[in-house]
Amino acid sequence: ARLPPRTFRSYLPRSHRTYSCVHCRAHLARHEELISKSFQGSHGRAYLFNSVVNVGCGPAEQRLLLTGLHSVADIFCQSCKTTLGWKY
């Protein structure tokens, strides 16, 4: 059986370097939106972006991070529902 093609809410221009979901390849961010690669998450290296596309957001909650207590919400790929990280 052939699967239907996936459609994403936003497609980023092919002429730009993009970051995408590791599982479904949905476009997530343009390289120009990358602010920093020097963040450390609980599971390893983390990237900070100015803006992203094709993501959903869970409820905000208080979490104790290395820099103190912050209100954060998990973000996930809108297409395949893979958890991608969190936002402040």
Coordinates of N, CA, C and O in Angstrom, one line a residue:
A1 N 0.8 -1.2 0.0 CA 0.0 0.0 0.0 C 0.9 1.2 0.0 O 1.8 1.3 0.8
R2 N 0.5 2.2 -0.8 CA 1.3 3.4 -0.9 C 0.7 4.4 0.0 O -0.5 4.7 0.1
L3 N 1.6 5.0 0.8 CA 1.2 6.1 1.8 C 1.0 7.4 1.0 O 1.7 7.7 0.1
P4 N 0.0 8.2 1.5 CA -0.2 9.5 0.9 C 0.9 10.4 1.2 O 1.6 10.2 2.3
P5 N 1.2 11.3 0.4 CA 2.3 12.3 0.6 C 2.0 13.1 1.9 O 0.9 13.4 2.1
R6 N 3.0 13.4 2.6 CA 2.8 14.3 3.8 C 2.8 15.8 3.3 O 3.5 16.2 2.4
T7 N 2.0 16.5 4.0 CA 1.9 17.9 3.7 C 2.2 18.7 5.0 O 1.8 18.2 6.1
F8 N 2.9 19.7 4.8 CA 3.3 20.5 6.0 C 2.7 21.9 5.9 O 2.3 22.4 4.8
R9 N 2.5 22.6 7.0 CA 1.9 23.9 7.0 C 2.8 24.9 6.2 O 2.3 25.7 5.5
S10 N 4.1 24.8 6.4 CA 5.0 25.7 5.8 C 6.2 25.0 5.1 O 6.7 24.1 5.7
Y11 N 6.5 25.4 4.0 CA 7.7 25.0 3.3 C 8.7 26.1 3.2 O 8.3 27.2 2.8
L12 N 9.9 25.8 3.6 CA 10.9 26.9 3.5 C 11.6 26.8 2.1 O 11.7 25.8 1.5
P13 N 12.1 28.0 1.7 CA 12.7 28.0 0.3 C 13.9 27.0 0.2 O 14.7 26.9 1.1
R14 N 13.9 26.4 -1.0 CA 15.0 25.4 -1.2 C 16.4 26.0 -1.3 O 17.4 25.4 -1.1
S15 N 16.4 27.3 -1.6 CA 17.7 28.0 -1.7 C 18.4 28.3 -0.4 O 19.6 28.7 -0.3
H16 N 17.7 28.0 0.7 CA 18.3 28.3 2.1 C 18.6 26.9 2.8 O 17.9 25.9 2.6
R17 N 19.6 26.9 3.6 CA 19.8 25.8 4.5 C 18.7 25.7 5.5 O 18.3 26.8 6.1
T18 N 18.2 24.6 5.8 CA 17.1 24.4 6.7 C 17.3 23.3 7.7 O 18.1 22.4 7.5
Y19 N 16.7 23.4 8.9 CA 16.6 22.4 9.9 C 15.3 21.7 9.7 O 14.3 22.4 9.5
S20 N 15.3 20.4 9.9 CA 14.0 19.6 9.7 C 13.9 18.5 10.7 O 14.9 18.2 11.4
C21 N 12.7 18.0 10.8 CA 12.4 16.9 11.8 C 13.2 15.7 11.3 O 13.2 15.3 10.2
V22 N 13.9 15.1 12.3 CA 14.7 13.9 12.0 C 13.9 12.7 11.5 O 14.3 11.8 10.8
H23 N 12.6 12.6 11.9 CA 11.8 11.5 11.6 C 11.0 11.7 10.3 O 10.9 10.8 9.5
C24 N 10.4 12.8 10.1 CA 9.5 13.0 8.9 C 10.0 14.1 7.9 O 9.4 14.3 6.9
R25 N 11.1 14.7 8.3 CA 11.8 15.7 7.4 C 10.9 17.0 7.2 O 11.2 17.8 6.3
A26 N 9.9 17.2 8.0 CA 9.2 18.5 8.0 C 10.1 19.7 8.2 O 11.0 19.6 9.1
H27 N 10.0 20.7 7.4 CA 10.8 21.9 7.6 C 10.5 22.5 9.0 O 9.3 22.6 9.4
L28 N 11.5 22.9 9.7 CA 11.4 23.5 11.1 C 11.9 24.9 11.1 O 11.3 25.8 11.8
A29 N 13.1 25.2 10.5 CA 13.7 26.5 10.7 C 14.7 26.8 9.6 O 15.3 25.8 9.1
R30 N 14.8 28.0 9.2 CA 15.9 28.4 8.3 C 17.2 28.6 9.1 O 17.1 28.9 10.3
H31 N 18.3 28.4 8.5 CA 19.6 28.5 9.1 C 19.8 30.0 9.7 O 20.3 30.1 10.8
E32 N 19.2 30.9 9.0 CA 19.3 32.3 9.4 C 18.6 32.6 10.8 O 18.8 33.6 11.4
E33 N 17.7 31.7 11.2 CA 16.9 31.8 12.4 C 17.7 31.3 13.6 O 17.3 31.4 14.8
L34 N 18.8 30.6 13.4 CA 19.6 30.0 14.5 C 20.3 31.1 15.2 O 21.1 31.9 14.7
I35 N 20.1 31.1 16.5 CA 20.7 32.1 17.4 C 22.0 31.5 18.0 O 23.0 32.2 18.1
S36 N 21.9 30.3 18.5 CA 23.0 29.7 19.3 C 23.0 28.2 19.2 O 21.9 27.6 19.3
K37 N 24.1 27.6 19.2 CA 24.3 26.1 19.3 C 24.9 25.8 20.6 O 25.2 24.6 20.9
S38 N 25.1 26.7 21.5 CA 25.8 26.5 22.7 C 24.9 26.3 24.0 O 25.3 26.5 25.1
F39 N 23.7 25.8 23.7 CA 22.8 25.5 24.8 C 23.0 24.0 25.2 O 23.3 23.2 24.3
Q40 N 22.7 23.7 26.4 CA 22.8 22.3 26.9 C 21.4 21.9 27.5 O 20.9 22.6 28.4
G41 N 20.8 20.9 26.8 CA 19.5 20.4 27.3 C 19.7 19.2 28.2 O 20.9 18.8 28.4
S42 N 18.7 18.7 28.8 CA 18.8 17.6 29.7 C 19.3 16.3 29.0 O 19.8 15.4 29.6
H43 N 19.1 16.3 27.6 CA 19.5 15.1 26.8 C 20.7 15.4 25.9 O 21.0 14.6 25.0
G44 N 21.4 16.5 26.1 CA 22.5 16.9 25.3 C 22.4 18.2 24.7 O 21.7 19.1 25.2
R45 N 23.1 18.4 23.6 CA 23.2 19.7 22.9 C 21.9 20.2 22.5 O 21.0 19.4 22.0
A46 N 21.7 21.5 22.6 CA 20.4 22.1 22.2 C 20.7 23.3 21.4 O 21.7 24.0 21.6
Y47 N 19.8 23.6 20.5 CA 19.9 24.8 19.6 C 18.8 25.8 20.0 O 17.7 25.4 20.4
L48 N 19.2 27.1 19.9 CA 18.2 28.2 20.2 C 17.9 28.9 18.8 O 18.8 29.3 18.1
F49 N 16.6 28.9 18.5 CA 16.1 29.6 17.3 C 15.3 30.8 17.6 O 14.6 30.8 18.6
N50 N 15.4 31.8 16.7 CA 14.5 32.9 16.8 C 13.1 32.6 16.5 O 12.2 33.0 17.2
S51 N 12.9 31.8 15.4 CA 11.5 31.4 15.1 C 11.5 30.0 14.3 O 12.6 29.7 13.7
V52 N 10.4 29.3 14.4 CA 10.3 28.0 13.8 C 9.0 27.8 13.2 O 8.1 28.6 13.5
V53 N 8.8 26.8 12.3 CA 7.5 26.6 11.7 C 7.2 25.1 11.8 O 8.1 24.3 12.2
N54 N 6.0 24.7 11.6 CA 5.5 23.3 11.6 C 5.7 22.7 13.0 O 6.0 21.5 13.1
V55 N 5.5 23.5 14.1 CA 5.6 22.9 15.4 C 4.3 23.2 16.2 O 3.7 24.2 16.0
G56 N 4.0 22.3 17.1 CA 2.9 22.5 18.0 C 3.5 22.7 19.4 O 4.7 22.4 19.6
C57 N 2.7 23.2 20.3 CA 3.2 23.6 21.6 C 2.3 23.0 22.7 O 1.1 23.1 22.6
G58 N 2.9 22.4 23.7 CA 2.2 21.8 24.8 C 1.9 22.9 25.9 O 2.3 24.1 25.7
P59 N 1.4 22.5 27.0 CA 1.1 23.5 28.0 C 2.4 24.0 28.7 O 3.3 23.2 28.9
A60 N 2.4 25.2 29.2 CA 3.5 25.8 29.9 C 3.6 25.2 31.3 O 2.5 24.9 31.9
E61 N 4.8 25.0 31.8 CA 5.0 24.5 33.2 C 6.3 25.1 33.7 O 7.1 25.5 32.9
Q62 N 6.4 25.1 35.0 CA 7.6 25.6 35.6 C 8.7 24.4 35.7 O 8.3 23.3 36.1
R63 N 9.9 24.7 35.2 CA 11.0 23.7 35.3 C 12.2 24.4 35.8 O 12.5 25.5 35.5
L64 N 13.0 23.6 36.6 CA 14.2 24.1 37.1 C 15.3 23.8 36.1 O 15.6 22.6 35.9
L65 N 15.9 24.8 35.5 CA 16.9 24.6 34.5 C 18.2 25.1 35.1 O 18.3 25.6 36.3
L66 N 19.3 24.9 34.4 CA 20.6 25.3 34.9 C 20.7 26.8 35.3 O 21.4 27.2 36.2
T67 N 19.9 27.6 34.6 CA 19.9 29.1 34.9 C 18.8 29.5 35.9 O 18.5 30.6 36.0
G68 N 18.1 28.5 36.5 CA 17.0 28.8 37.5 C 15.7 28.3 37.0 O 15.6 27.5 36.1
L69 N 14.7 28.7 37.7 CA 13.3 28.3 37.5 C 12.7 29.1 36.3 O 12.8 30.3 36.3
H70 N 12.2 28.4 35.3 CA 11.7 29.0 34.1 C 10.3 28.4 33.7 O 10.1 27.3 34.0
S71 N 9.5 29.2 33.1 CA 8.2 28.7 32.5 C 8.5 28.3 31.1 O 8.9 29.1 30.3
V72 N 8.4 27.0 30.8 CA 8.7 26.4 29.5 C 7.5 25.6 29.0 O 6.7 25.1 29.8
A73 N 7.5 25.3 27.7 CA 6.5 24.4 27.2 C 7.2 23.5 26.1 O 8.0 24.0 25.4
D74 N 6.8 22.2 26.1 CA 7.4 21.3 25.1 C 6.9 21.7 23.8 O 5.7 22.1 23.6
I75 N 7.7 21.5 22.7 CA 7.3 21.7 21.4 C 7.5 20.4 20.6 O 8.3 19.6 21.0
F76 N 6.6 20.2 19.6 CA 6.6 18.9 18.9 C 6.4 19.2 17.4 O 5.8 20.2 17.0
C77 N 6.9 18.2 16.6 CA 6.6 18.3 15.2 C 5.1 18.2 14.9 O 4.5 17.2 15.3
Q78 N 4.6 19.1 14.2 CA 3.2 19.1 13.9 C 2.8 18.0 13.0 O 1.6 17.5 13.0
S79 N 3.7 17.5 12.2 CA 3.4 16.4 11.3 C 3.4 15.0 11.9 O 2.5 14.3 11.8
C80 N 4.5 14.7 12.6 CA 4.7 13.3 13.2 C 4.6 13.3 14.7 O 4.7 12.2 15.3
K81 N 4.4 14.4 15.3 CA 4.2 14.5 16.8 C 5.5 14.2 17.6 O 5.4 14.0 18.8
T82 N 6.7 14.1 17.0 CA 7.9 13.9 17.7 C 8.2 15.1 18.6 O 8.2 16.2 18.1
T83 N 8.6 14.9 19.8 CA 9.0 15.9 20.7 C 10.3 16.5 20.3 O 11.3 15.7 20.1
L84 N 10.4 17.8 20.1 CA 11.6 18.4 19.5 C 12.4 19.1 20.6 O 13.6 19.2 20.5
G85 N 11.8 19.5 21.6 CA 12.5 20.3 22.7 C 11.4 21.1 23.4 O 10.3 20.7 23.6
W86 N 11.8 22.3 23.8 CA 10.9 23.2 24.5 C 11.2 24.6 24.2 O 12.2 24.9 23.6
K87 N 10.3 25.5 24.6 CA 10.5 26.9 24.4 C 10.3 27.6 25.7 O 9.5 27.2 26.6
Y88 N 10.9 28.8 25.8 CA 10.8 29.7 27.0 C 9.4 30.3 26.9 O 9.0 30.8 25.9

